[in-house]
Amino acid sequence: MDNKDRIEEVKENDDKVVVSKNFIEQIIDKDLEEGRVKSIVTRFPPEPNGYLHIGHAKSILLNYGLAQKYGGKFNLRFDDTNPMKEKTEYVESIIEDVKWVGGDYEDRLFFASDYFDHMYEAAIKLIKKGKAFVCDLTAEEIREYRGTLTEPGKNSPYRDRSIEENLRLFEEMKDGKYPDGSKVLRAKIDMASPNMNMRDPVIYRIARMSHHNTGDKWCIYPMYDFAHPIEDAIEGITHSICTLEFEDHRPLYDWVVRELEYENPPKQIEFAKLYLTNVITGKRYIKKLVDDGIVDGWDDPRLVTISALRRRGFTPESIQNFMELCGVSKSNSSVDYAMLEYCIREDLKLKRPRIMAVLDPIKLVITNYPEGQVEYLEAPNNQENDEMGTRQIPFSKVLYIERDDFMIDPPKKYFRLFPGNEVRLMNAYFVKCESYVTDENGQVTEVHCTYDPETRSGSGFSGRKVKGTIHWVAADTAVQAEVRLYENIVDEEKGVYNEDGSLNLNPNSITILKNCYIEPSIVGEVPPASFQFLRQGYFCLDSKDSKPDHLVFNRIVSLKSSYKPV
Ligand code: ATP
Ligand code: MG
């Protein structure tokens, strides 16, 4: 059941407010009822081979949320058993991102690599039980012997080695006697199993690689399917929640914890990955964009890594609400990116100040306003939230307005400025366009208006009405700034991939506006402060590039939405 059903159910039971449970909660309820577990322990198990993305946020909040809800515990565990792609930089970024998004693991931080001794002993236990053997087949031979989905595999010629020989060889593997790839340890299960994962899977390999945590202590490393259940069992994880592609691995997971005779073994539960339209999830693809220099690092605001979302101006609350709306499902589907935008708009709507900023300026000169005069006008900080109070904004003879708020020759239903037309300057006066100035290319450079002092905002003026209201900033006091506008980095309708398999990138994914003007209330604000720029959208100060003498804003999201909540 996804969250749509859930919300409807809540409505039907309005007075009782019964929220139905998702399928994982139902499993947990049953395990508690039947006494299989007393309290629950969940974990988030990232591999430190890249930065976390929005999909990981889902897993973090799901696991953390369950632990919270059931008064259980939540572990952050680095699944660092494959040193090839793992780095300390990634460990640090992951810790920061897990905390930021709201996965409070307290002091429950673990590293799978701290269990290498335990895993080695576990392998010996299997060998002693006759459940594992050292195999000398090459990787290619192992593949050939494995069979296919329609044909059973063949037993390895090394399958019947004696326990003593296996113990000796495995120890020698560990001691570095054999070259990389020359031998592996395999579980002895069933080469005829319809499940390919059960056909004597490799559980240890020889690989001389330095590990970010254990250095050169080991030259053999456990495989994921063997290591993961052991990690869970050691930490007393009760519900090991992973994504659907591991469904076929569950029999092997169960085999490992059963053969190793763990008391109260953990249980694997699979749910559908979160996919979003028009964005790139998948560490592999994100890493390629970073490595190829197509984006400005893992936190480029066009990405949906957690660090990019933070830099773009998303809040933890908006991401948490988004995950609530998405719900938990057993079948794969894509969520509209617009729903994430909806969540950040909703979160900022009543919390953040609404100020005036002109992104594509032209001058507006008020010909009948006294030269050199500055007056201060009162403006609400947030029209929908009176508690945010008011501020004073300077007004004077020369202002900036948005280029597209003026037209020489407007179409019908254009209610903004054009020769002869009168509009309201937001929080200020009515102005009437009397003339304009163009440069040698015919580009408008100045609009000349007269103002009517009677029409000051808040004065109760009711003499006549105007149809348009535009925003402005006073030229003398406005702060010049850079504003970056973003679009999706790929467009699903045009196809995410080109014929040659490369990504079909949107050439307009970033637009940089260097000559924007912001009202002076912005002075002193520092990243990650965010604002609504009236009529334009939500913007935040960029944490990487914004400096007090050169403000840089990211557009988080525009004001218009294509998403309608249920
Ligand atoms: P990617 O596919 O992006 O490379 P991964 O699954 O390889 O991600 P891990 O570090 O192994 O990355 O993942 C840590 C946890 O996050 C796993 O439990 C994994 O199932 C979960 N996870 C990864 N991607 C998603 C997603 N899109 N939606 C929900 N959970 C995810
Ligand atoms: Mg992975």
Coordinates of C-alpha atoms and ligand atoms in Angstrom, one line a residue:
M1 CA 0.0 0.0 0.0
D2 CA 1.5 3.3 -0.9
N3 CA 0.8 6.6 0.8
K4 CA -2.0 7.7 -1.3
D5 CA -4.1 4.8 0.1
R6 CA -2.9 5.7 3.5
I7 CA -4.0 9.3 3.3
E8 CA -7.5 8.3 2.1
E9 CA -7.8 5.9 4.9
V10 CA -7.0 8.6 7.4
K11 CA -9.7 10.8 5.9
E12 CA -12.3 8.1 6.2
N13 CA -11.6 7.6 9.8
D14 CA -11.4 11.3 10.5
D15 CA -12.5 11.1 14.1
K16 CA -10.2 8.1 15.0
V17 CA -7.3 9.1 12.8
V18 CA -6.2 5.5 12.1
V19 CA -3.1 5.4 10.0
S20 CA -2.6 2.2 8.2
K21 CA 0.8 0.6 8.4
N22 CA 3.2 -0.1 5.6
F23 CA 4.2 -3.7 4.8
I24 CA 7.4 -3.4 6.8
E25 CA 5.6 -2.2 9.9
Q26 CA 3.2 -5.1 9.6
I27 CA 6.1 -7.5 9.6
I28 CA 7.6 -5.9 12.6
D29 CA 4.3 -5.9 14.5
K30 CA 4.0 -9.6 13.8
D31 CA 7.5 -10.3 15.0
L32 CA 6.9 -8.4 18.2
E33 CA 3.6 -10.1 18.8
E34 CA 5.0 -13.5 18.2
G35 CA 7.9 -12.8 20.4
R36 CA 10.5 -13.4 17.7
V37 CA 12.0 -10.0 18.7
K38 CA 11.8 -8.0 21.8
S39 CA 12.8 -4.7 20.4
I40 CA 14.0 -3.7 17.0
V41 CA 17.4 -2.7 15.7
T42 CA 17.8 -1.3 12.2
R43 CA 20.8 0.0 10.3
F44 CA 21.8 2.1 7.3
P45 CA 24.7 0.3 5.6
P46 CA 26.4 2.6 3.0
E47 CA 29.4 1.5 1.1
P48 CA 31.9 4.5 1.3
N49 CA 32.4 4.6 -2.5
G50 CA 30.7 7.9 -3.2
Y51 CA 28.5 10.6 -1.8
L52 CA 24.9 9.7 -0.6
H53 CA 22.0 10.7 -2.8
I54 CA 18.2 11.2 -2.4
G55 CA 17.7 7.4 -2.7
H56 CA 20.0 6.8 0.3
A57 CA 18.0 9.5 2.2
K58 CA 15.0 7.3 1.8
S59 CA 16.8 4.3 3.3
I60 CA 18.2 6.4 6.2
L61 CA 14.8 7.9 7.1
L62 CA 13.0 4.6 6.7
N63 CA 15.4 2.7 9.0
Y64 CA 15.8 5.6 11.4
G65 CA 12.0 6.2 11.4
L66 CA 11.2 2.6 12.2
A67 CA 13.7 2.5 15.1
Q68 CA 12.1 5.7 16.5
K69 CA 8.6 4.5 16.1
Y70 CA 9.2 1.2 17.9
G71 CA 11.5 2.6 20.5
G72 CA 14.4 0.6 19.0
K73 CA 17.9 1.4 17.9
F74 CA 19.4 2.6 14.7
N75 CA 23.0 2.0 13.6
L76 CA 25.1 3.7 11.0
R77 CA 27.4 1.0 9.6
F78 CA 29.9 1.5 6.9
D79 CA 29.8 -1.6 4.6
D80 CA 33.5 -1.2 3.8
T81 CA 34.5 -4.7 2.8
N82 CA 35.6 -3.8 -0.8
P83 CA 38.7 -1.5 -0.5
M84 CA 38.9 -1.0 -4.3
K85 CA 36.6 2.1 -4.5
E86 CA 36.4 3.1 -0.8
K87 CA 37.8 6.4 0.5
T88 CA 38.0 8.3 3.8
E89 CA 36.6 11.4 2.0
Y90 CA 33.4 9.4 1.4
V91 CA 33.2 8.2 5.0
E92 CA 33.3 11.8 6.2
S93 CA 30.8 13.1 3.7
I94 CA 28.4 10.2 4.5
I95 CA 28.6 10.9 8.3
E96 CA 27.8 14.6 7.6
D97 CA 24.9 13.8 5.3
V98 CA 23.3 11.1 7.5
K99 CA 23.3 13.5 10.4
W100 CA 22.0 16.4 8.3
V101 CA 19.1 14.5 6.8
G102 CA 18.0 13.5 10.3
G103 CA 19.3 10.0 10.8
D104 CA 20.4 10.4 14.4
Y105 CA 22.6 7.3 15.1
E106 CA 23.8 8.7 18.5
D107 CA 27.0 6.8 19.2
R108 CA 26.0 3.8 17.2
L109 CA 28.6 4.1 14.4
F110 CA 30.2 0.9 13.1
F111 CA 32.5 -0.3 10.4
A112 CA 32.2 -3.7 8.8
S113 CA 36.0 -3.8 8.5
D114 CA 36.2 -4.0 12.3
Y115 CA 34.6 -7.4 11.9
F116 CA 37.2 -8.9 9.5
D117 CA 38.5 -11.2 12.3
H118 CA 35.1 -12.4 13.1
M119 CA 34.4 -13.0 9.4
Y120 CA 37.6 -15.0 9.0
E121 CA 36.6 -17.2 12.0
A122 CA 33.1 -17.6 10.5
A123 CA 34.6 -18.9 7.3
I124 CA 36.7 -21.4 9.3
K125 CA 33.6 -22.5 11.0
L126 CA 31.9 -23.2 7.7
I127 CA 35.0 -25.1 6.5
K128 CA 35.0 -27.2 9.6
K129 CA 31.3 -28.0 9.1
G130 CA 32.1 -29.1 5.5
K131 CA 30.1 -26.2 4.2
A132 CA 32.9 -24.3 2.4
F133 CA 35.9 -25.2 0.2
V134 CA 38.9 -23.6 -1.4
C135 CA 38.5 -23.6 -5.2
D136 CA 41.3 -23.2 -7.8
L137 CA 39.1 -22.6 -10.8
T138 CA 39.7 -19.3 -12.6
A139 CA 36.9 -16.6 -12.5
E140 CA 36.0 -17.6 -16.0
E141 CA 35.8 -21.3 -15.2
I142 CA 33.7 -20.6 -12.2
R143 CA 31.3 -18.7 -14.5
E144 CA 31.2 -21.6 -17.0
Y145 CA 30.6 -24.2 -14.3
R146 CA 27.8 -22.1 -12.8
G147 CA 25.3 -23.1 -15.6
T148 CA 22.5 -20.8 -16.7
L149 CA 19.0 -20.0 -15.6
T150 CA 17.7 -23.0 -17.5
E151 CA 20.6 -25.4 -17.0
P152 CA 22.1 -26.6 -13.7
G153 CA 25.7 -25.9 -12.9
K154 CA 28.5 -28.5 -12.5
N155 CA 30.4 -29.2 -9.3
S156 CA 33.9 -27.8 -9.1
P157 CA 36.6 -30.5 -9.2
Y158 CA 37.9 -29.0 -5.9
R159 CA 34.6 -29.3 -4.2
D160 CA 35.5 -32.5 -2.3
R161 CA 38.8 -31.4 -0.8
S162 CA 39.2 -32.6 2.8
I163 CA 38.4 -30.3 5.7
E164 CA 42.1 -30.3 6.7
E165 CA 43.2 -29.4 3.2
N166 CA 40.7 -26.6 3.1
L167 CA 41.7 -25.2 6.4
R168 CA 45.4 -25.2 5.4
L169 CA 44.8 -23.6 2.0
F170 CA 42.5 -20.9 3.5
E171 CA 45.1 -20.0 6.1
E172 CA 47.7 -19.9 3.4
M173 CA 45.5 -17.6 1.3
K174 CA 45.3 -15.3 4.3
D175 CA 49.0 -15.5 4.8
G176 CA 49.7 -14.2 1.3
K177 CA 51.0 -17.4 -0.2
Y178 CA 49.0 -17.2 -3.4
P179 CA 48.6 -14.5 -6.0
D180 CA 45.5 -12.5 -6.4
G181 CA 42.6 -14.3 -8.1
S182 CA 44.3 -17.7 -8.0
K183 CA 42.1 -19.2 -5.3
V184 CA 38.8 -18.4 -3.7
L185 CA 36.8 -19.8 -0.8
R186 CA 33.3 -20.9 -1.8
A187 CA 30.2 -21.9 0.1
K188 CA 29.2 -25.5 -0.5
I189 CA 25.5 -25.3 -1.2
D190 CA 23.9 -26.6 -4.4
M191 CA 25.1 -26.3 -8.0
A192 CA 21.7 -27.4 -9.2
S193 CA 19.7 -24.8 -7.3
P194 CA 17.2 -22.9 -9.4
N195 CA 18.6 -19.8 -7.6
M196 CA 22.0 -18.9 -9.2
N197 CA 23.1 -17.2 -6.0
M198 CA 23.0 -20.6 -4.2
R199 CA 25.4 -22.3 -6.7
D200 CA 28.4 -22.5 -4.4
P201 CA 28.9 -18.7 -4.3
V202 CA 32.4 -17.2 -3.7
I203 CA 32.6 -15.9 -0.1
Y204 CA 36.3 -14.9 0.1
R205 CA 38.8 -13.7 -2.5
I206 CA 42.5 -12.8 -2.6
A207 CA 43.1 -9.2 -3.4
R208 CA 46.2 -7.2 -2.3
M209 CA 44.6 -3.8 -1.7
S210 CA 45.2 -1.3 1.0
H211 CA 42.1 -0.7 3.1
H212 CA 41.1 2.7 4.4
N213 CA 40.6 1.3 7.9
T214 CA 42.7 -1.9 8.2
G215 CA 45.6 -0.9 5.9
D216 CA 47.6 -3.9 4.6
K217 CA 46.6 -6.3 7.4
W218 CA 44.5 -8.4 5.0
C219 CA 45.0 -9.7 1.5
I220 CA 41.8 -11.7 1.5
Y221 CA 38.4 -9.9 1.6
P222 CA 34.9 -11.3 2.2
M223 CA 32.2 -11.0 -0.5
Y224 CA 29.2 -8.9 0.1
D225 CA 26.7 -11.8 0.3
F226 CA 28.7 -13.4 3.0
A227 CA 29.8 -10.3 4.9
H228 CA 26.5 -8.5 5.1
P229 CA 24.5 -11.1 7.1
I230 CA 27.4 -11.5 9.5
E231 CA 27.6 -7.7 10.0
D232 CA 23.9 -7.6 10.8
A233 CA 24.1 -10.6 13.1
I234 CA 27.0 -9.2 15.1
E235 CA 25.1 -5.9 15.6
G236 CA 21.9 -7.7 16.6
I237 CA 20.0 -6.1 13.7
T238 CA 16.5 -7.5 13.8
H239 CA 15.2 -6.2 10.4
S240 CA 17.8 -5.8 7.7
I241 CA 16.0 -3.6 5.2
C242 CA 17.4 -3.5 1.7
T243 CA 16.3 -2.8 -1.9
L244 CA 14.5 -5.2 -4.2
E245 CA 17.5 -6.4 -6.3
F246 CA 18.5 -8.4 -3.2
E247 CA 15.4 -10.4 -3.1
D248 CA 17.1 -13.4 -4.9
H249 CA 20.0 -13.1 -2.4
R250 CA 17.7 -13.7 0.6
P251 CA 18.1 -17.5 0.6
L252 CA 21.8 -17.1 0.7
Y253 CA 21.5 -14.5 3.5
D254 CA 19.4 -17.0 5.5
W255 CA 21.8 -19.8 4.7
V256 CA 24.7 -17.8 6.1
V257 CA 23.1 -16.9 9.4
R258 CA 21.7 -20.4 9.8
E259 CA 25.0 -22.2 9.1
L260 CA 26.8 -19.9 11.4
E261 CA 24.3 -20.7 14.1
Y262 CA 23.6 -17.1 15.2
E263 CA 21.0 -16.9 17.9
N264 CA 18.1 -14.6 17.0
P265 CA 19.3 -14.2 13.4
P266 CA 18.3 -11.0 11.5
K267 CA 15.7 -11.0 8.8
Q268 CA 16.1 -9.4 5.4
I269 CA 13.2 -7.4 4.1
E270 CA 13.2 -5.8 0.6
F271 CA 11.5 -2.6 -0.6
A272 CA 11.5 -0.7 -3.8
K273 CA 14.2 1.8 -4.5
L274 CA 13.3 5.5 -4.8
Y275 CA 13.6 6.7 -8.4
L276 CA 12.9 10.4 -9.4
T277 CA 12.1 11.6 -12.8
N278 CA 14.6 13.8 -14.7
V279 CA 17.4 13.4 -12.3
I280 CA 20.4 11.1 -12.0
T281 CA 20.5 8.7 -9.1
G282 CA 23.0 5.9 -8.9
K283 CA 26.5 6.6 -7.5
R284 CA 28.1 5.2 -10.6
Y285 CA 26.5 7.8 -12.9
I286 CA 27.0 10.7 -10.5
K287 CA 30.6 9.8 -10.1
K288 CA 31.1 9.9 -13.8
L289 CA 29.6 13.4 -14.1
V290 CA 32.0 14.5 -11.3
D291 CA 35.0 12.7 -12.8
D292 CA 34.3 14.1 -16.3
G293 CA 34.0 17.6 -14.9
I294 CA 30.5 18.0 -16.2
V295 CA 29.4 19.2 -12.8
D296 CA 31.2 21.2 -10.1
G297 CA 31.8 18.3 -7.7
W298 CA 29.6 16.0 -5.8
D299 CA 27.6 18.9 -4.4
D300 CA 26.8 20.6 -7.7
P301 CA 23.3 22.0 -7.1
R302 CA 22.0 20.2 -10.2
L303 CA 22.6 16.8 -8.6
V304 CA 20.4 15.1 -6.1
T305 CA 23.2 14.0 -3.8
I306 CA 22.4 15.0 -0.3
S307 CA 25.2 17.5 -0.3
A308 CA 23.9 19.0 -3.5
L309 CA 20.4 19.3 -2.2
R310 CA 21.7 21.0 0.9
R311 CA 23.7 23.4 -1.2
R312 CA 20.8 24.0 -3.4
G313 CA 18.7 25.1 -0.4
F314 CA 16.6 22.1 0.4
T315 CA 16.0 21.6 4.1
P316 CA 16.0 18.3 6.1
E317 CA 12.3 18.8 6.9
S318 CA 11.4 19.1 3.2
I319 CA 13.2 15.8 2.5
Q320 CA 11.6 14.1 5.4
N321 CA 8.1 15.2 4.3
F322 CA 8.9 14.1 0.8
M323 CA 9.8 10.6 2.0
E324 CA 6.5 10.5 4.0
L325 CA 4.6 11.4 0.9
C326 CA 6.4 8.7 -1.2
G327 CA 5.6 6.0 1.3
V328 CA 7.2 2.5 1.1
S329 CA 6.4 0.2 -1.7
K330 CA 7.2 -3.3 -3.0
S331 CA 7.2 -2.4 -6.6
N332 CA 9.5 -0.1 -8.5
S333 CA 8.2 3.2 -9.9
S334 CA 9.4 6.8 -10.4
V335 CA 8.3 9.7 -8.3
D336 CA 7.8 13.0 -10.1
Y337 CA 10.6 15.5 -9.2
A338 CA 7.9 18.1 -8.9
M339 CA 6.8 16.4 -5.7
L340 CA 10.1 17.1 -4.1
E341 CA 9.8 20.8 -5.3
Y342 CA 6.4 20.9 -3.8
C343 CA 7.8 19.8 -0.4
I344 CA 10.5 22.5 -0.3
R345 CA 8.0 25.2 -1.3
E346 CA 5.7 24.1 1.5
D347 CA 8.5 24.0 4.0
L348 CA 9.8 27.5 3.2
K349 CA 6.4 29.2 2.6
L350 CA 5.7 30.4 6.1
K351 CA 9.2 30.3 7.5
R352 CA 11.3 32.4 5.2
P353 CA 11.3 36.2 4.4
R354 CA 9.9 37.4 1.1
I355 CA 12.0 40.1 -0.3
M356 CA 12.4 41.9 -3.6
A357 CA 15.2 41.1 -6.1
V358 CA 15.5 42.1 -9.7
L359 CA 17.3 39.5 -11.8
D360 CA 17.3 41.2 -15.2
P361 CA 17.4 44.9 -14.4
I362 CA 16.4 48.0 -16.3
K363 CA 16.2 51.4 -14.7
L364 CA 12.9 53.1 -13.8
V365 CA 13.3 56.8 -13.2
I366 CA 10.5 58.6 -11.4
T367 CA 10.6 62.0 -13.0
N368 CA 8.5 63.8 -10.4
Y369 CA 10.3 62.3 -7.3
P370 CA 12.8 64.7 -5.6
E371 CA 16.4 64.1 -6.5
G372 CA 18.5 62.7 -3.6
Q373 CA 15.5 61.9 -1.4
V374 CA 15.3 58.5 0.3
E375 CA 12.2 57.4 2.1
Y376 CA 11.6 54.2 4.0
L377 CA 8.5 52.2 3.3
E378 CA 7.2 49.4 5.5
A379 CA 6.8 46.0 4.0
P380 CA 5.6 42.7 5.5
N381 CA 8.3 40.0 5.8
N382 CA 5.9 37.3 4.9
Q383 CA 2.4 38.1 3.6
E384 CA 1.1 34.7 4.8
N385 CA 2.7 34.9 8.2
D386 CA 2.2 38.1 10.2
E387 CA 4.4 36.8 13.0
M388 CA 7.4 37.5 10.8
G389 CA 6.8 41.2 11.2
T390 CA 7.7 44.0 8.9
R391 CA 10.8 45.7 7.6
Q392 CA 11.7 49.1 6.2
I393 CA 12.8 49.3 2.6
P394 CA 14.4 52.4 1.0
F395 CA 12.7 54.1 -2.0
S396 CA 14.1 56.7 -4.2
K397 CA 14.0 58.4 -7.6
V398 CA 15.9 55.7 -9.5
L399 CA 14.9 52.1 -9.2
Y400 CA 15.5 48.8 -11.0
I401 CA 12.7 46.8 -12.3
E402 CA 12.6 43.5 -14.2
R403 CA 13.2 43.9 -18.0
D404 CA 10.1 41.8 -18.8
D405 CA 7.9 44.0 -16.6
F406 CA 8.0 46.6 -19.3
M407 CA 6.9 46.3 -23.0
I408 CA 6.8 49.0 -25.6
D409 CA 4.1 47.3 -27.6
P410 CA 2.4 44.8 -25.3
P411 CA -0.1 42.1 -26.3
K412 CA -3.6 42.1 -24.9
K413 CA -3.9 41.1 -21.2
Y414 CA -0.4 42.5 -20.4
F415 CA -1.1 44.5 -17.3
R416 CA 2.4 45.5 -16.4
L417 CA 4.2 48.6 -17.5
F418 CA 3.9 50.0 -21.0
P419 CA 3.6 53.6 -22.3
G420 CA 0.6 55.2 -20.8
N421 CA -0.2 52.4 -18.3
E422 CA -0.2 52.7 -14.6
V423 CA 0.9 49.9 -12.2
R424 CA 1.6 49.5 -8.5
L425 CA 5.1 49.3 -7.3
M426 CA 4.9 46.6 -4.6
N427 CA 4.9 48.1 -1.1
A428 CA 5.2 51.6 -2.6
Y429 CA 3.3 53.8 -5.0
F430 CA 1.4 53.8 -8.3
V431 CA 3.6 54.8 -11.2
K432 CA 2.6 55.7 -14.7
C433 CA 4.8 55.2 -17.7
E434 CA 5.4 58.4 -19.6
S435 CA 8.3 57.5 -21.9
Y436 CA 11.3 55.3 -22.3
V437 CA 14.9 55.4 -23.6
T438 CA 16.6 52.9 -25.9
D439 CA 20.2 52.3 -26.9
E440 CA 21.5 52.1 -30.4
N441 CA 20.3 48.5 -30.7
G442 CA 16.7 49.5 -29.8
Q443 CA 17.1 47.8 -26.4
V444 CA 15.2 49.6 -23.6
T445 CA 17.6 51.1 -21.0
E446 CA 15.3 53.3 -19.0
V447 CA 11.6 53.6 -18.3
H448 CA 10.4 57.1 -17.2
C449 CA 7.4 57.3 -15.0
T450 CA 5.6 59.7 -12.7
Y451 CA 4.3 58.6 -9.3
D452 CA 1.2 59.6 -7.4
P453 CA 2.1 60.4 -3.8
E454 CA -1.5 59.7 -2.7
T455 CA -1.2 56.0 -3.5
R456 CA 1.4 55.0 -1.0
S457 CA 1.0 51.4 0.2
G458 CA -0.9 51.2 3.4
S459 CA -2.3 54.7 3.1
G460 CA -5.8 53.4 2.5
F461 CA -5.9 55.0 -1.0
S462 CA -9.0 53.9 -2.9
G463 CA -9.3 56.4 -5.6
R464 CA -8.7 54.1 -8.6
K465 CA -7.4 50.6 -9.2
V466 CA -4.6 49.2 -11.3
K467 CA -4.3 45.7 -12.7
G468 CA -0.6 45.1 -12.4
T469 CA 1.8 45.0 -9.4
I470 CA 5.5 44.8 -10.0
H471 CA 8.6 44.5 -7.8
W472 CA 11.6 46.8 -7.7
V473 CA 14.7 47.8 -5.8
A474 CA 16.1 51.3 -5.2
A475 CA 19.2 51.6 -7.4
D476 CA 21.4 53.4 -4.9
T477 CA 21.0 51.0 -2.0
A478 CA 20.4 47.7 -3.8
V479 CA 23.1 45.0 -3.4
Q480 CA 24.5 43.6 -6.6
A481 CA 24.6 39.8 -6.7
E482 CA 25.0 36.7 -8.9
V483 CA 22.0 34.4 -9.3
R484 CA 22.2 30.9 -10.7
L485 CA 19.1 29.3 -12.2
Y486 CA 18.9 25.6 -12.7
E487 CA 17.0 23.2 -14.8
N488 CA 17.0 19.4 -14.9
I489 CA 20.2 18.0 -16.0
V490 CA 18.5 15.3 -18.1
D491 CA 15.1 15.3 -19.7
E492 CA 13.3 11.9 -19.7
E493 CA 11.0 12.9 -22.5
K494 CA 13.9 13.6 -24.8
G495 CA 15.6 10.4 -23.6
V496 CA 18.2 10.2 -20.8
Y497 CA 20.7 8.3 -23.0
N498 CA 22.1 9.0 -26.5
E499 CA 22.6 6.3 -29.0
D500 CA 26.2 5.7 -27.9
G501 CA 25.1 5.2 -24.3
S502 CA 26.3 8.6 -23.1
L503 CA 24.0 10.8 -21.1
N504 CA 21.8 13.3 -23.0
L505 CA 22.5 16.4 -20.9
N506 CA 20.4 19.5 -20.9
P507 CA 22.7 22.3 -22.2
N508 CA 20.5 24.8 -20.2
S509 CA 20.8 23.1 -16.9
I510 CA 22.5 26.2 -15.4
T511 CA 22.0 29.9 -16.3
I512 CA 24.2 32.4 -14.5
L513 CA 22.9 36.0 -14.0
K514 CA 25.7 38.3 -12.9
N515 CA 23.9 41.6 -12.7
C516 CA 21.1 41.1 -10.3
Y517 CA 20.0 43.6 -7.6
I518 CA 18.7 42.6 -4.2
E519 CA 17.1 44.9 -1.6
P520 CA 19.5 45.9 1.2
S521 CA 17.8 43.8 3.9
I522 CA 20.0 41.0 2.5
V523 CA 23.2 42.5 4.0
G524 CA 24.7 40.4 6.7
E525 CA 22.9 37.2 5.7
V526 CA 25.1 34.1 5.3
P527 CA 24.7 30.7 3.7
P528 CA 22.5 28.6 3.9
A529 CA 20.0 31.4 4.4
S530 CA 17.1 31.2 2.0
F531 CA 14.4 33.7 0.9
Q532 CA 11.5 34.0 -1.4
F533 CA 12.3 36.6 -4.0
L534 CA 8.8 37.9 -4.6
R535 CA 7.2 36.8 -7.8
Q536 CA 10.3 34.7 -8.7
G537 CA 10.8 31.7 -6.5
Y538 CA 12.9 30.5 -3.5
F539 CA 16.6 31.2 -3.4
C540 CA 19.5 30.5 -1.0
L541 CA 23.0 31.8 -0.6
D542 CA 25.5 29.4 -2.1
S543 CA 27.6 27.8 0.6
K544 CA 30.6 27.3 -1.6
D545 CA 30.8 30.5 -3.7
S546 CA 28.9 33.2 -1.9
K547 CA 31.1 35.8 -0.2
P548 CA 30.1 38.9 1.8
D549 CA 31.4 41.1 -1.1
H550 CA 30.0 38.9 -3.8
L551 CA 26.7 37.3 -3.0
V552 CA 25.8 34.2 -5.0
F553 CA 22.3 32.8 -4.9
N554 CA 20.9 29.4 -6.1
R555 CA 17.4 29.2 -7.2
I556 CA 16.0 26.4 -5.1
V557 CA 12.6 26.3 -6.9
S558 CA 10.3 28.6 -8.8
L559 CA 6.9 29.6 -7.4
K560 CA 4.9 27.7 -10.0
S561 CA 4.1 24.1 -9.4
S562 CA 3.0 21.4 -11.8
Y563 CA 2.4 19.0 -8.9
K564 CA -1.0 18.8 -7.2
P565 CA -0.9 17.0 -3.8
V566 CA -3.6 14.4 -3.2
Ligands
ATP1 P1 23.7 3.1 -5.9 O1 22.8 2.2 -6.6 O2 23.3 4.6 -6.0 O3 25.1 2.9 -6.3 P2 24.0 1.5 -3.6 O4 22.8 0.7 -3.3 O5 25.1 0.8 -4.3 O6 23.6 2.8 -4.4 P3 25.0 1.5 -0.9 O7 26.0 2.4 -0.3 O8 25.3 0.1 -1.1 O9 24.7 2.2 -2.3 O10 23.6 1.7 -0.3 C1 23.3 1.9 1.1 C2 21.9 1.6 1.4 O11 21.1 2.5 0.6 C3 21.5 0.2 0.9 O12 20.7 -0.4 1.9 C4 20.7 0.5 -0.3 O13 19.7 -0.5 -0.5 C5 20.0 1.8 -0.1 N1 19.7 2.5 -1.3 C6 20.5 2.8 -2.3 N2 19.9 3.4 -3.3 C7 18.6 3.6 -2.9 C8 17.4 4.1 -3.5 N3 17.4 4.7 -4.7 N4 16.2 4.1 -2.8 C9 16.2 3.5 -1.6 N5 17.3 3.0 -1.0 C10 18.5 3.0 -1.6
MG2 MG 26.4 -0.7 -3.6

